[in-house]
Amino acid sequence: MASAAIAAATNIWTSSTFTDGVLLSSASGFNGCKLENIRAGSMSSRSSALKVSAVMAPPQPQQRPPRSTGAVKHAMTMTEKILARASEKTRISPGENVWVNADVLMTHDVCGPGTIGIFKKEFGADAKVWDREKIVIIPDHYIFTEDERANRNVDIIRDFSHEQGIKYFYDITDRSDFKVNADYKGVCHVALAQEGHCRPGEVLFGTDSHTCTAGAFGEFATGIGNTDAGFVMGTGKLLVKVPPTLRFVLDGEMPNYLLAKDLILQIIGEISVSGARYKAMEFVGTTVDNMTMEDRMTLCNMVIEAGGKNGVVAADKVTFDYLEGKTSIPYEPVHSDDSASFLKEYRFDVSKVQPLVAKPHSPDNRALARDCKNVKIDRVYIGSCTGGKIEDFMAVAKLLHSAGQKVKVPTFIVPATQKVWVELHMLPVPGSGDKSCAQVFENAGCDTPAAPSCAACMGGPKDTYARVNEAQVCVSTTNRNFPGRMGNKEAQIYLASPYTAAASALTGFVTDPREFL
């Protein structure tokens, strides 16, 4: 009996790893390290292992407290916990390769046809997807165009969705009037949240680099290529290297002239476009605690602009309230352990941040908006998954209404989704006398709100709404300002918050919004 029990003994291994940067503790935040030393030098990697054996035996009266009551605790970050659960492991460490089970796979009209082609090539022309209720297909990028190839892409994902019985295919059949398309949503990253596909503790893969937006809901969300997506489509799994985590602590009261876009531009300017390369970016602090879901989505949306693998914010009451009524699927939030190991920690006093822009041609080319006041602009673009949410438009309307002036340059309004478009016309702007955003925009001389889509954020065909077809200067609430990103390769794009974009529209120059707030 004893030998059989010993043969069935369970060996549990655990190790503690010290990585670059700072180890946190629940008591002090740092284990003896100064808070201001956020760029701590490399610490040598060390590890120790403990082998524990448990032997099954018949129940006996307990003579003394047991030496061990289960698996040895291994502190993990939020990202590590999510990937551990999804890979059916009790513990994982940065750098480890694990097979991860996907909860949601998203693709759209740009990458969907390629993903479908790879799926059929590798799994067979008659193959079925791994789970028709876990795949979300959203046409959103190049929709309102006469370009035949763009239109054909939508036809391909439509045919595939019908063939496979994809439950969540948000189709558009009449491009002449998006409002008659009940299923059409708009920009995938905002639509995923609005339709309840973003849930704490889950894994979401998407064929779009800004899939990281969904990390605002306390899940692991990252962009993948068509080949990986084709594999997930057939198996529901993907091999993932566990990223180390950078922690960004944002504390302090947000000044009334700042928005979440300013904060992420501050961070990217601080660490550069490669500063988080293949790393998780975890956002914490009193400022984050007081943010809305849309603010958090803006933060996580642009982690890819710092090279990040994913961004993440711990789920809390704000998250749960947002998800109320949006999903019936149970979810289980996770949080980083107090003693989890972070590669580095960065701390920001938000009250000292000023309105920012990212000058051409990189998101980390940070500058104070007031220092660019002599930059004459040709247009303003307000939209995208970064800056096309209802709270973004409310901020624009608030500034325009308080200024009581007309815009001096063409100002394009592109709501992210059909729901946002409706809210633009229905929700009153506080302090405006019950005027809607659309009414405020009309009074200020902005262009009529467009059909919801990605529109000019990624250039697209030449007839794409608001595409920059000439070598113009544009202030934009989008997320990238690389040459040609919004159309013409000679165009100069200044990334900015909705406040800064609105202020700039009123003056015709890059403008600090404090002039109007």
PDB file of C-alpha atoms in Angstrom, residues 177-465:
ATOM      1  CA  ASP A 177     -26.952  53.877 -45.778  1.00  0.00           C
ATOM      2  CA  PHE A 178     -25.223  52.225 -42.838  1.00  0.00           C
ATOM      3  CA  LYS A 179     -28.246  52.881 -40.609  1.00  0.00           C
ATOM      4  CA  VAL A 180     -30.343  50.253 -42.421  1.00  0.00           C
ATOM      5  CA  ASN A 181     -27.745  47.585 -41.610  1.00  0.00           C
ATOM      6  CA  ALA A 182     -28.894  46.341 -38.230  1.00  0.00           C
ATOM      7  CA  ASP A 183     -25.913  43.995 -37.842  1.00  0.00           C
ATOM      8  CA  TYR A 184     -23.212  46.468 -38.823  1.00  0.00           C
ATOM      9  CA  LYS A 185     -21.225  47.751 -35.862  1.00  0.00           C
ATOM     10  CA  GLY A 186     -18.155  49.687 -36.934  1.00  0.00           C
ATOM     11  CA  VAL A 187     -14.582  49.729 -35.614  1.00  0.00           C
ATOM     12  CA  CYS A 188     -13.788  46.276 -34.255  1.00  0.00           C
ATOM     13  CA  HIS A 189     -11.988  47.273 -31.050  1.00  0.00           C
ATOM     14  CA  VAL A 190     -14.815  49.466 -29.797  1.00  0.00           C
ATOM     15  CA  ALA A 191     -17.493  47.100 -31.091  1.00  0.00           C
ATOM     16  CA  LEU A 192     -15.911  44.142 -29.271  1.00  0.00           C
ATOM     17  CA  ALA A 193     -16.374  46.006 -25.997  1.00  0.00           C
ATOM     18  CA  GLN A 194     -19.865  47.278 -26.742  1.00  0.00           C
ATOM     19  CA  GLU A 195     -21.099  43.855 -27.812  1.00  0.00           C
ATOM     20  CA  GLY A 196     -19.771  42.065 -24.723  1.00  0.00           C
ATOM     21  CA  HIS A 197     -16.866  40.139 -26.253  1.00  0.00           C
ATOM     22  CA  CYS A 198     -14.327  41.565 -23.787  1.00  0.00           C
ATOM     23  CA  ARG A 199     -14.326  39.759 -20.444  1.00  0.00           C
ATOM     24  CA  PRO A 200     -11.921  39.734 -17.468  1.00  0.00           C
ATOM     25  CA  GLY A 201      -9.527  36.803 -17.232  1.00  0.00           C
ATOM     26  CA  GLU A 202      -9.963  35.691 -20.844  1.00  0.00           C
ATOM     27  CA  VAL A 203      -7.657  35.480 -23.860  1.00  0.00           C
ATOM     28  CA  LEU A 204      -8.598  37.428 -26.980  1.00  0.00           C
ATOM     29  CA  PHE A 205      -6.586  37.180 -30.199  1.00  0.00           C
ATOM     30  CA  GLY A 206      -7.247  39.488 -33.132  1.00  0.00           C
ATOM     31  CA  THR A 207      -5.758  40.066 -36.568  1.00  0.00           C
ATOM     32  CA  ASP A 208      -5.144  43.705 -35.774  1.00  0.00           C
ATOM     33  CA  SER A 209      -2.359  45.251 -33.740  1.00  0.00           C
ATOM     34  CA  HIS A 210      -4.763  47.355 -31.696  1.00  0.00           C
ATOM     35  CA  THR A 211      -6.527  44.280 -30.340  1.00  0.00           C
ATOM     36  CA  CYS A 212      -4.599  45.196 -27.187  1.00  0.00           C
ATOM     37  CA  THR A 213      -7.418  47.693 -26.497  1.00  0.00           C
ATOM     38  CA  ALA A 214      -9.408  44.901 -24.835  1.00  0.00           C
ATOM     39  CA  GLY A 215      -6.796  44.580 -22.106  1.00  0.00           C
ATOM     40  CA  ALA A 216      -8.682  47.422 -20.427  1.00  0.00           C
ATOM     41  CA  PHE A 217     -11.124  44.737 -19.290  1.00  0.00           C
ATOM     42  CA  GLY A 218      -8.499  42.755 -17.387  1.00  0.00           C
ATOM     43  CA  GLU A 219      -7.876  40.192 -20.105  1.00  0.00           C
ATOM     44  CA  PHE A 220      -4.938  39.151 -22.263  1.00  0.00           C
ATOM     45  CA  ALA A 221      -5.601  40.673 -25.661  1.00  0.00           C
ATOM     46  CA  THR A 222      -3.044  40.888 -28.434  1.00  0.00           C
ATOM     47  CA  GLY A 223      -2.746  41.207 -32.176  1.00  0.00           C
ATOM     48  CA  ILE A 224      -1.595  38.259 -34.273  1.00  0.00           C
ATOM     49  CA  GLY A 225      -0.836  37.637 -37.945  1.00  0.00           C
ATOM     50  CA  ASN A 226      -2.952  35.799 -40.494  1.00  0.00           C
ATOM     51  CA  THR A 227      -0.977  32.558 -40.195  1.00  0.00           C
ATOM     52  CA  ASP A 228      -1.416  32.403 -36.419  1.00  0.00           C
ATOM     53  CA  ALA A 229      -5.070  33.357 -36.788  1.00  0.00           C
ATOM     54  CA  GLY A 230      -5.622  30.592 -39.334  1.00  0.00           C
ATOM     55  CA  PHE A 231      -4.184  28.123 -36.833  1.00  0.00           C
ATOM     56  CA  VAL A 232      -6.376  29.450 -34.009  1.00  0.00           C
ATOM     57  CA  MET A 233      -9.387  29.283 -36.320  1.00  0.00           C
ATOM     58  CA  GLY A 234      -8.816  25.558 -36.758  1.00  0.00           C
ATOM     59  CA  THR A 235      -7.594  24.536 -33.296  1.00  0.00           C
ATOM     60  CA  GLY A 236      -8.546  27.203 -30.768  1.00  0.00           C
ATOM     61  CA  LYS A 237      -4.937  27.268 -29.565  1.00  0.00           C
ATOM     62  CA  LEU A 238      -1.779  29.267 -30.091  1.00  0.00           C
ATOM     63  CA  LEU A 239       1.792  28.945 -28.881  1.00  0.00           C
ATOM     64  CA  VAL A 240       2.632  32.097 -26.929  1.00  0.00           C
ATOM     65  CA  LYS A 241       5.832  33.222 -25.272  1.00  0.00           C
ATOM     66  CA  VAL A 242       4.976  34.635 -21.860  1.00  0.00           C
ATOM     67  CA  PRO A 243       5.939  38.335 -21.761  1.00  0.00           C
ATOM     68  CA  PRO A 244       7.540  40.005 -18.737  1.00  0.00           C
ATOM     69  CA  THR A 245       5.498  42.857 -17.295  1.00  0.00           C
ATOM     70  CA  LEU A 246       6.225  46.551 -16.984  1.00  0.00           C
ATOM     71  CA  ARG A 247       4.098  48.297 -14.392  1.00  0.00           C
ATOM     72  CA  PHE A 248       2.972  51.897 -14.881  1.00  0.00           C
ATOM     73  CA  VAL A 249       1.704  53.617 -11.751  1.00  0.00           C
ATOM     74  CA  LEU A 250      -0.407  56.680 -12.523  1.00  0.00           C
ATOM     75  CA  ASP A 251      -1.286  58.645  -9.412  1.00  0.00           C
ATOM     76  CA  GLY A 252      -2.841  62.024  -8.787  1.00  0.00           C
ATOM     77  CA  GLU A 253      -5.932  63.920  -9.800  1.00  0.00           C
ATOM     78  CA  MET A 254      -6.397  64.364 -13.546  1.00  0.00           C
ATOM     79  CA  PRO A 255      -6.426  68.086 -14.462  1.00  0.00           C
ATOM     80  CA  ASN A 256      -9.524  69.170 -16.349  1.00  0.00           C
ATOM     81  CA  TYR A 257      -7.494  69.890 -19.490  1.00  0.00           C
ATOM     82  CA  LEU A 258      -6.024  66.375 -19.744  1.00  0.00           C
ATOM     83  CA  LEU A 259      -7.426  63.175 -21.242  1.00  0.00           C
ATOM     84  CA  ALA A 260      -6.206  59.586 -21.289  1.00  0.00           C
ATOM     85  CA  LYS A 261      -4.615  60.214 -24.695  1.00  0.00           C
ATOM     86  CA  ASP A 262      -2.212  62.688 -23.091  1.00  0.00           C
ATOM     87  CA  LEU A 263      -1.169  60.070 -20.540  1.00  0.00           C
ATOM     88  CA  ILE A 264      -0.375  57.358 -23.059  1.00  0.00           C
ATOM     89  CA  LEU A 265       1.527  59.875 -25.218  1.00  0.00           C
ATOM     90  CA  GLN A 266       3.496  60.807 -22.098  1.00  0.00           C
ATOM     91  CA  ILE A 267       4.327  57.159 -21.439  1.00  0.00           C
ATOM     92  CA  ILE A 268       5.306  56.359 -25.019  1.00  0.00           C
ATOM     93  CA  GLY A 269       7.430  59.492 -25.164  1.00  0.00           C
ATOM     94  CA  GLU A 270       9.122  58.374 -21.963  1.00  0.00           C
ATOM     95  CA  ILE A 271       9.981  54.807 -22.962  1.00  0.00           C
ATOM     96  CA  SER A 272      10.040  55.132 -26.802  1.00  0.00           C
ATOM     97  CA  VAL A 273       8.328  53.058 -29.484  1.00  0.00           C
ATOM     98  CA  SER A 274      10.523  50.090 -28.565  1.00  0.00           C
ATOM     99  CA  GLY A 275      10.524  50.554 -24.805  1.00  0.00           C
ATOM    100  CA  ALA A 276       7.948  47.834 -24.167  1.00  0.00           C
ATOM    101  CA  ARG A 277       8.928  45.494 -26.981  1.00  0.00           C
ATOM    102  CA  TYR A 278       7.271  42.109 -26.346  1.00  0.00           C
ATOM    103  CA  LYS A 279       6.327  43.114 -22.834  1.00  0.00           C
ATOM    104  CA  ALA A 280       3.029  43.430 -20.998  1.00  0.00           C
ATOM    105  CA  MET A 281       2.156  46.943 -19.853  1.00  0.00           C
ATOM    106  CA  GLU A 282       0.099  46.935 -16.664  1.00  0.00           C
ATOM    107  CA  PHE A 283      -1.584  50.179 -15.605  1.00  0.00           C
ATOM    108  CA  VAL A 284      -2.375  50.834 -11.933  1.00  0.00           C
ATOM    109  CA  GLY A 285      -2.701  53.749  -9.533  1.00  0.00           C
ATOM    110  CA  THR A 286      -5.324  56.125  -8.202  1.00  0.00           C
ATOM    111  CA  THR A 287      -5.701  57.842 -11.572  1.00  0.00           C
ATOM    112  CA  VAL A 288      -6.463  54.542 -13.297  1.00  0.00           C
ATOM    113  CA  ASP A 289      -8.861  53.579 -10.513  1.00  0.00           C
ATOM    114  CA  ASN A 290     -10.902  56.700 -11.282  1.00  0.00           C
ATOM    115  CA  MET A 291     -10.886  56.252 -15.041  1.00  0.00           C
ATOM    116  CA  THR A 292     -13.896  55.229 -17.076  1.00  0.00           C
ATOM    117  CA  MET A 293     -13.742  52.118 -19.252  1.00  0.00           C
ATOM    118  CA  GLU A 294     -13.262  54.258 -22.334  1.00  0.00           C
ATOM    119  CA  ASP A 295     -10.297  56.035 -20.704  1.00  0.00           C
ATOM    120  CA  ARG A 296      -8.741  52.663 -19.923  1.00  0.00           C
ATOM    121  CA  MET A 297      -9.366  51.500 -23.467  1.00  0.00           C
ATOM    122  CA  THR A 298      -7.441  54.515 -24.754  1.00  0.00           C
ATOM    123  CA  LEU A 299      -4.484  53.639 -22.519  1.00  0.00           C
ATOM    124  CA  CYS A 300      -4.380  50.000 -23.592  1.00  0.00           C
ATOM    125  CA  ASN A 301      -5.088  50.810 -27.235  1.00  0.00           C
ATOM    126  CA  MET A 302      -1.686  52.404 -27.777  1.00  0.00           C
ATOM    127  CA  VAL A 303       0.601  49.981 -25.934  1.00  0.00           C
ATOM    128  CA  ILE A 304       1.448  48.526 -29.343  1.00  0.00           C
ATOM    129  CA  GLU A 305       2.871  51.965 -30.241  1.00  0.00           C
ATOM    130  CA  ALA A 306       5.450  51.288 -27.502  1.00  0.00           C
ATOM    131  CA  GLY A 307       6.096  47.810 -28.866  1.00  0.00           C
ATOM    132  CA  GLY A 308       4.025  46.151 -26.140  1.00  0.00           C
ATOM    133  CA  LYS A 309       2.653  42.649 -26.456  1.00  0.00           C
ATOM    134  CA  ASN A 310      -0.422  43.579 -24.460  1.00  0.00           C
ATOM    135  CA  GLY A 311      -1.763  46.165 -22.073  1.00  0.00           C
ATOM    136  CA  VAL A 312      -3.868  45.369 -19.053  1.00  0.00           C
ATOM    137  CA  VAL A 313      -5.901  47.046 -16.312  1.00  0.00           C
ATOM    138  CA  ALA A 314      -7.284  45.051 -13.403  1.00  0.00           C
ATOM    139  CA  ALA A 315     -11.037  44.556 -13.526  1.00  0.00           C
ATOM    140  CA  ASP A 316     -13.018  46.328 -10.821  1.00  0.00           C
ATOM    141  CA  LYS A 317     -16.481  47.765 -10.223  1.00  0.00           C
ATOM    142  CA  VAL A 318     -16.068  50.121 -13.179  1.00  0.00           C
ATOM    143  CA  THR A 319     -15.468  47.081 -15.387  1.00  0.00           C
ATOM    144  CA  PHE A 320     -18.313  45.055 -13.946  1.00  0.00           C
ATOM    145  CA  ASP A 321     -20.771  47.939 -14.277  1.00  0.00           C
ATOM    146  CA  TYR A 322     -19.808  48.415 -17.922  1.00  0.00           C
ATOM    147  CA  LEU A 323     -20.295  44.705 -18.660  1.00  0.00           C
ATOM    148  CA  GLU A 324     -23.700  44.590 -16.976  1.00  0.00           C
ATOM    149  CA  GLY A 325     -26.201  43.440 -19.564  1.00  0.00           C
ATOM    150  CA  LYS A 326     -23.567  43.044 -22.285  1.00  0.00           C
ATOM    151  CA  THR A 327     -22.611  39.418 -21.704  1.00  0.00           C
ATOM    152  CA  SER A 328     -24.147  36.350 -20.096  1.00  0.00           C
ATOM    153  CA  ILE A 329     -20.899  34.372 -20.185  1.00  0.00           C
ATOM    154  CA  PRO A 330     -19.402  33.973 -16.697  1.00  0.00           C
ATOM    155  CA  TYR A 331     -15.914  35.360 -16.195  1.00  0.00           C
ATOM    156  CA  GLU A 332     -13.336  35.278 -13.426  1.00  0.00           C
ATOM    157  CA  PRO A 333     -11.121  38.353 -12.865  1.00  0.00           C
ATOM    158  CA  VAL A 334      -7.498  37.998 -11.812  1.00  0.00           C
ATOM    159  CA  HIS A 335      -5.084  40.446 -10.220  1.00  0.00           C
ATOM    160  CA  SER A 336      -1.328  40.624  -9.913  1.00  0.00           C
ATOM    161  CA  ASP A 337       0.034  39.186  -6.693  1.00  0.00           C
ATOM    162  CA  ASP A 338       1.527  41.717  -4.279  1.00  0.00           C
ATOM    163  CA  SER A 339       4.910  39.992  -4.518  1.00  0.00           C
ATOM    164  CA  ALA A 340       4.836  39.429  -8.272  1.00  0.00           C
ATOM    165  CA  SER A 341       8.012  40.244 -10.156  1.00  0.00           C
ATOM    166  CA  PHE A 342       7.891  43.179 -12.580  1.00  0.00           C
ATOM    167  CA  LEU A 343      10.646  43.959 -15.023  1.00  0.00           C
ATOM    168  CA  LYS A 344      10.428  47.671 -14.230  1.00  0.00           C
ATOM    169  CA  GLU A 345       8.068  50.091 -12.621  1.00  0.00           C
ATOM    170  CA  TYR A 346       7.421  53.616 -13.875  1.00  0.00           C
ATOM    171  CA  ARG A 347       5.656  56.209 -11.738  1.00  0.00           C
ATOM    172  CA  PHE A 348       3.892  59.330 -12.962  1.00  0.00           C
ATOM    173  CA  ASP A 349       2.337  62.228 -11.086  1.00  0.00           C
ATOM    174  CA  VAL A 350      -0.569  62.887 -13.436  1.00  0.00           C
ATOM    175  CA  SER A 351      -1.233  66.324 -11.967  1.00  0.00           C
ATOM    176  CA  LYS A 352       2.045  67.518 -13.500  1.00  0.00           C
ATOM    177  CA  VAL A 353       1.416  66.228 -17.037  1.00  0.00           C
ATOM    178  CA  GLN A 354       0.631  68.862 -19.669  1.00  0.00           C
ATOM    179  CA  PRO A 355      -1.291  68.563 -22.955  1.00  0.00           C
ATOM    180  CA  LEU A 356       0.893  66.751 -25.467  1.00  0.00           C
ATOM    181  CA  VAL A 357       1.210  65.911 -29.120  1.00  0.00           C
ATOM    182  CA  ALA A 358       3.273  63.344 -30.973  1.00  0.00           C
ATOM    183  CA  LYS A 359       4.955  65.154 -33.838  1.00  0.00           C
ATOM    184  CA  PRO A 360       5.593  63.533 -37.224  1.00  0.00           C
ATOM    185  CA  HIS A 361       6.542  60.840 -37.893  1.00  0.00           C
ATOM    186  CA  SER A 362       6.533  58.683 -34.742  1.00  0.00           C
ATOM    187  CA  PRO A 363       4.210  58.220 -31.735  1.00  0.00           C
ATOM    188  CA  ASP A 364       7.151  58.766 -29.386  1.00  0.00           C
ATOM    189  CA  ASN A 365       8.108  62.129 -30.904  1.00  0.00           C
ATOM    190  CA  ARG A 366       6.562  63.820 -27.893  1.00  0.00           C
ATOM    191  CA  ALA A 367       6.215  67.558 -27.470  1.00  0.00           C
ATOM    192  CA  LEU A 368       4.143  69.962 -25.414  1.00  0.00           C
ATOM    193  CA  ALA A 369       1.202  71.231 -27.405  1.00  0.00           C
ATOM    194  CA  ARG A 370       2.065  74.805 -26.411  1.00  0.00           C
ATOM    195  CA  ASP A 371       5.554  74.399 -27.867  1.00  0.00           C
ATOM    196  CA  CYS A 372       4.020  73.645 -31.272  1.00  0.00           C
ATOM    197  CA  LYS A 373       1.788  76.724 -31.358  1.00  0.00           C
ATOM    198  CA  ASN A 374       3.458  78.011 -34.517  1.00  0.00           C
ATOM    199  CA  VAL A 375       2.645  74.857 -36.502  1.00  0.00           C
ATOM    200  CA  LYS A 376      -0.028  75.832 -39.013  1.00  0.00           C
ATOM    201  CA  ILE A 377      -2.453  72.997 -39.796  1.00  0.00           C
ATOM    202  CA  ASP A 378      -4.735  72.189 -42.712  1.00  0.00           C
ATOM    203  CA  ARG A 379      -7.279  69.885 -41.088  1.00  0.00           C
ATOM    204  CA  VAL A 380      -8.375  68.058 -37.939  1.00  0.00           C
ATOM    205  CA  TYR A 381      -9.502  64.440 -37.765  1.00  0.00           C
ATOM    206  CA  ILE A 382     -11.436  63.119 -34.765  1.00  0.00           C
ATOM    207  CA  GLY A 383     -12.157  59.402 -34.796  1.00  0.00           C
ATOM    208  CA  SER A 384     -10.657  55.860 -34.736  1.00  0.00           C
ATOM    209  CA  CYS A 385     -10.546  53.172 -32.052  1.00  0.00           C
ATOM    210  CA  THR A 386      -8.361  55.556 -30.042  1.00  0.00           C
ATOM    211  CA  GLY A 387     -10.343  58.764 -30.353  1.00  0.00           C
ATOM    212  CA  GLY A 388     -13.747  57.934 -31.801  1.00  0.00           C
ATOM    213  CA  LYS A 389     -15.626  56.870 -28.671  1.00  0.00           C
ATOM    214  CA  ILE A 390     -18.538  58.824 -27.259  1.00  0.00           C
ATOM    215  CA  GLU A 391     -16.491  60.271 -24.400  1.00  0.00           C
ATOM    216  CA  ASP A 392     -13.942  61.546 -26.920  1.00  0.00           C
ATOM    217  CA  PHE A 393     -16.677  63.383 -28.797  1.00  0.00           C
ATOM    218  CA  MET A 394     -18.189  64.697 -25.585  1.00  0.00           C
ATOM    219  CA  ALA A 395     -14.810  66.246 -24.752  1.00  0.00           C
ATOM    220  CA  VAL A 396     -14.629  67.867 -28.189  1.00  0.00           C
ATOM    221  CA  ALA A 397     -18.189  69.186 -27.908  1.00  0.00           C
ATOM    222  CA  LYS A 398     -17.536  70.543 -24.425  1.00  0.00           C
ATOM    223  CA  LEU A 399     -14.569  72.592 -25.620  1.00  0.00           C
ATOM    224  CA  LEU A 400     -16.243  73.793 -28.817  1.00  0.00           C
ATOM    225  CA  HIS A 401     -19.392  74.853 -26.995  1.00  0.00           C
ATOM    226  CA  SER A 402     -17.515  76.710 -24.258  1.00  0.00           C
ATOM    227  CA  ALA A 403     -15.425  78.503 -26.872  1.00  0.00           C
ATOM    228  CA  GLY A 404     -18.470  79.546 -28.879  1.00  0.00           C
ATOM    229  CA  GLN A 405     -16.382  79.900 -32.032  1.00  0.00           C
ATOM    230  CA  LYS A 406     -16.252  78.393 -35.519  1.00  0.00           C
ATOM    231  CA  VAL A 407     -13.492  76.017 -36.561  1.00  0.00           C
ATOM    232  CA  LYS A 408     -10.928  77.531 -38.918  1.00  0.00           C
ATOM    233  CA  VAL A 409      -9.944  74.329 -40.738  1.00  0.00           C
ATOM    234  CA  PRO A 410     -11.961  71.350 -42.052  1.00  0.00           C
ATOM    235  CA  THR A 411     -12.787  69.184 -39.043  1.00  0.00           C
ATOM    236  CA  PHE A 412     -13.834  65.618 -39.717  1.00  0.00           C
ATOM    237  CA  ILE A 413     -15.966  63.655 -37.244  1.00  0.00           C
ATOM    238  CA  VAL A 414     -15.861  59.855 -37.544  1.00  0.00           C
ATOM    239  CA  PRO A 415     -17.686  57.869 -34.819  1.00  0.00           C
ATOM    240  CA  ALA A 416     -16.177  54.472 -34.121  1.00  0.00           C
ATOM    241  CA  THR A 417     -19.427  52.502 -34.122  1.00  0.00           C
ATOM    242  CA  GLN A 418     -23.074  52.778 -35.018  1.00  0.00           C
ATOM    243  CA  LYS A 419     -23.891  53.052 -31.301  1.00  0.00           C
ATOM    244  CA  VAL A 420     -21.539  55.997 -30.972  1.00  0.00           C
ATOM    245  CA  TRP A 421     -23.158  57.630 -34.011  1.00  0.00           C
ATOM    246  CA  VAL A 422     -26.564  57.346 -32.339  1.00  0.00           C
ATOM    247  CA  GLU A 423     -25.217  58.745 -29.074  1.00  0.00           C
ATOM    248  CA  LEU A 424     -23.698  61.687 -30.963  1.00  0.00           C
ATOM    249  CA  HIS A 425     -27.212  62.671 -31.977  1.00  0.00           C
ATOM    250  CA  MET A 426     -29.069  61.686 -28.810  1.00  0.00           C
ATOM    251  CA  LEU A 427     -27.001  62.422 -25.701  1.00  0.00           C
ATOM    252  CA  PRO A 428     -26.964  66.007 -24.395  1.00  0.00           C
ATOM    253  CA  VAL A 429     -23.615  67.703 -23.867  1.00  0.00           C
ATOM    254  CA  PRO A 430     -23.411  68.862 -20.226  1.00  0.00           C
ATOM    255  CA  GLY A 431     -23.742  72.635 -19.940  1.00  0.00           C
ATOM    256  CA  SER A 432     -24.872  73.104 -23.536  1.00  0.00           C
ATOM    257  CA  GLY A 433     -28.560  73.561 -22.930  1.00  0.00           C
ATOM    258  CA  ASP A 434     -29.393  70.007 -23.978  1.00  0.00           C
ATOM    259  CA  LYS A 435     -27.635  70.258 -27.332  1.00  0.00           C
ATOM    260  CA  SER A 436     -26.263  66.999 -28.706  1.00  0.00           C
ATOM    261  CA  CYS A 437     -22.681  66.568 -29.869  1.00  0.00           C
ATOM    262  CA  ALA A 438     -23.916  66.625 -33.457  1.00  0.00           C
ATOM    263  CA  GLN A 439     -25.640  69.964 -32.888  1.00  0.00           C
ATOM    264  CA  VAL A 440     -22.565  71.464 -31.250  1.00  0.00           C
ATOM    265  CA  PHE A 441     -20.403  70.243 -34.128  1.00  0.00           C
ATOM    266  CA  GLU A 442     -22.798  71.727 -36.665  1.00  0.00           C
ATOM    267  CA  ASN A 443     -22.839  75.079 -34.868  1.00  0.00           C
ATOM    268  CA  ALA A 444     -19.037  75.106 -34.817  1.00  0.00           C
ATOM    269  CA  GLY A 445     -18.796  74.390 -38.548  1.00  0.00           C
ATOM    270  CA  CYS A 446     -17.462  70.839 -38.341  1.00  0.00           C
ATOM    271  CA  ASP A 447     -18.167  68.340 -41.082  1.00  0.00           C
ATOM    272  CA  THR A 448     -21.321  66.236 -40.647  1.00  0.00           C
ATOM    273  CA  PRO A 449     -20.548  63.076 -38.612  1.00  0.00           C
ATOM    274  CA  ALA A 450     -19.587  60.326 -41.045  1.00  0.00           C
ATOM    275  CA  ALA A 451     -20.606  56.704 -41.258  1.00  0.00           C
ATOM    276  CA  PRO A 452     -18.838  54.715 -38.523  1.00  0.00           C
ATOM    277  CA  SER A 453     -15.674  52.937 -39.667  1.00  0.00           C
ATOM    278  CA  CYS A 454     -11.899  53.134 -39.473  1.00  0.00           C
ATOM    279  CA  ALA A 455     -12.091  55.610 -42.375  1.00  0.00           C
ATOM    280  CA  ALA A 456      -8.839  57.554 -42.862  1.00  0.00           C
ATOM    281  CA  CYS A 457      -7.032  56.210 -39.797  1.00  0.00           C
ATOM    282  CA  MET A 458      -5.216  53.692 -41.990  1.00  0.00           C
ATOM    283  CA  GLY A 459      -5.339  55.566 -45.267  1.00  0.00           C
ATOM    284  CA  GLY A 460      -7.286  53.169 -47.432  1.00  0.00           C
ATOM    285  CA  PRO A 461      -8.528  53.656 -50.997  1.00  0.00           C
ATOM    286  CA  LYS A 462      -8.365  57.218 -52.300  1.00  0.00           C
ATOM    287  CA  ASP A 463     -12.119  57.735 -51.948  1.00  0.00           C
ATOM    288  CA  THR A 464     -11.988  56.911 -48.227  1.00  0.00           C
ATOM    289  CA  TYR A 465     -13.727  59.589 -46.168  1.00  0.00           C
TER     290      TYR A 465
END
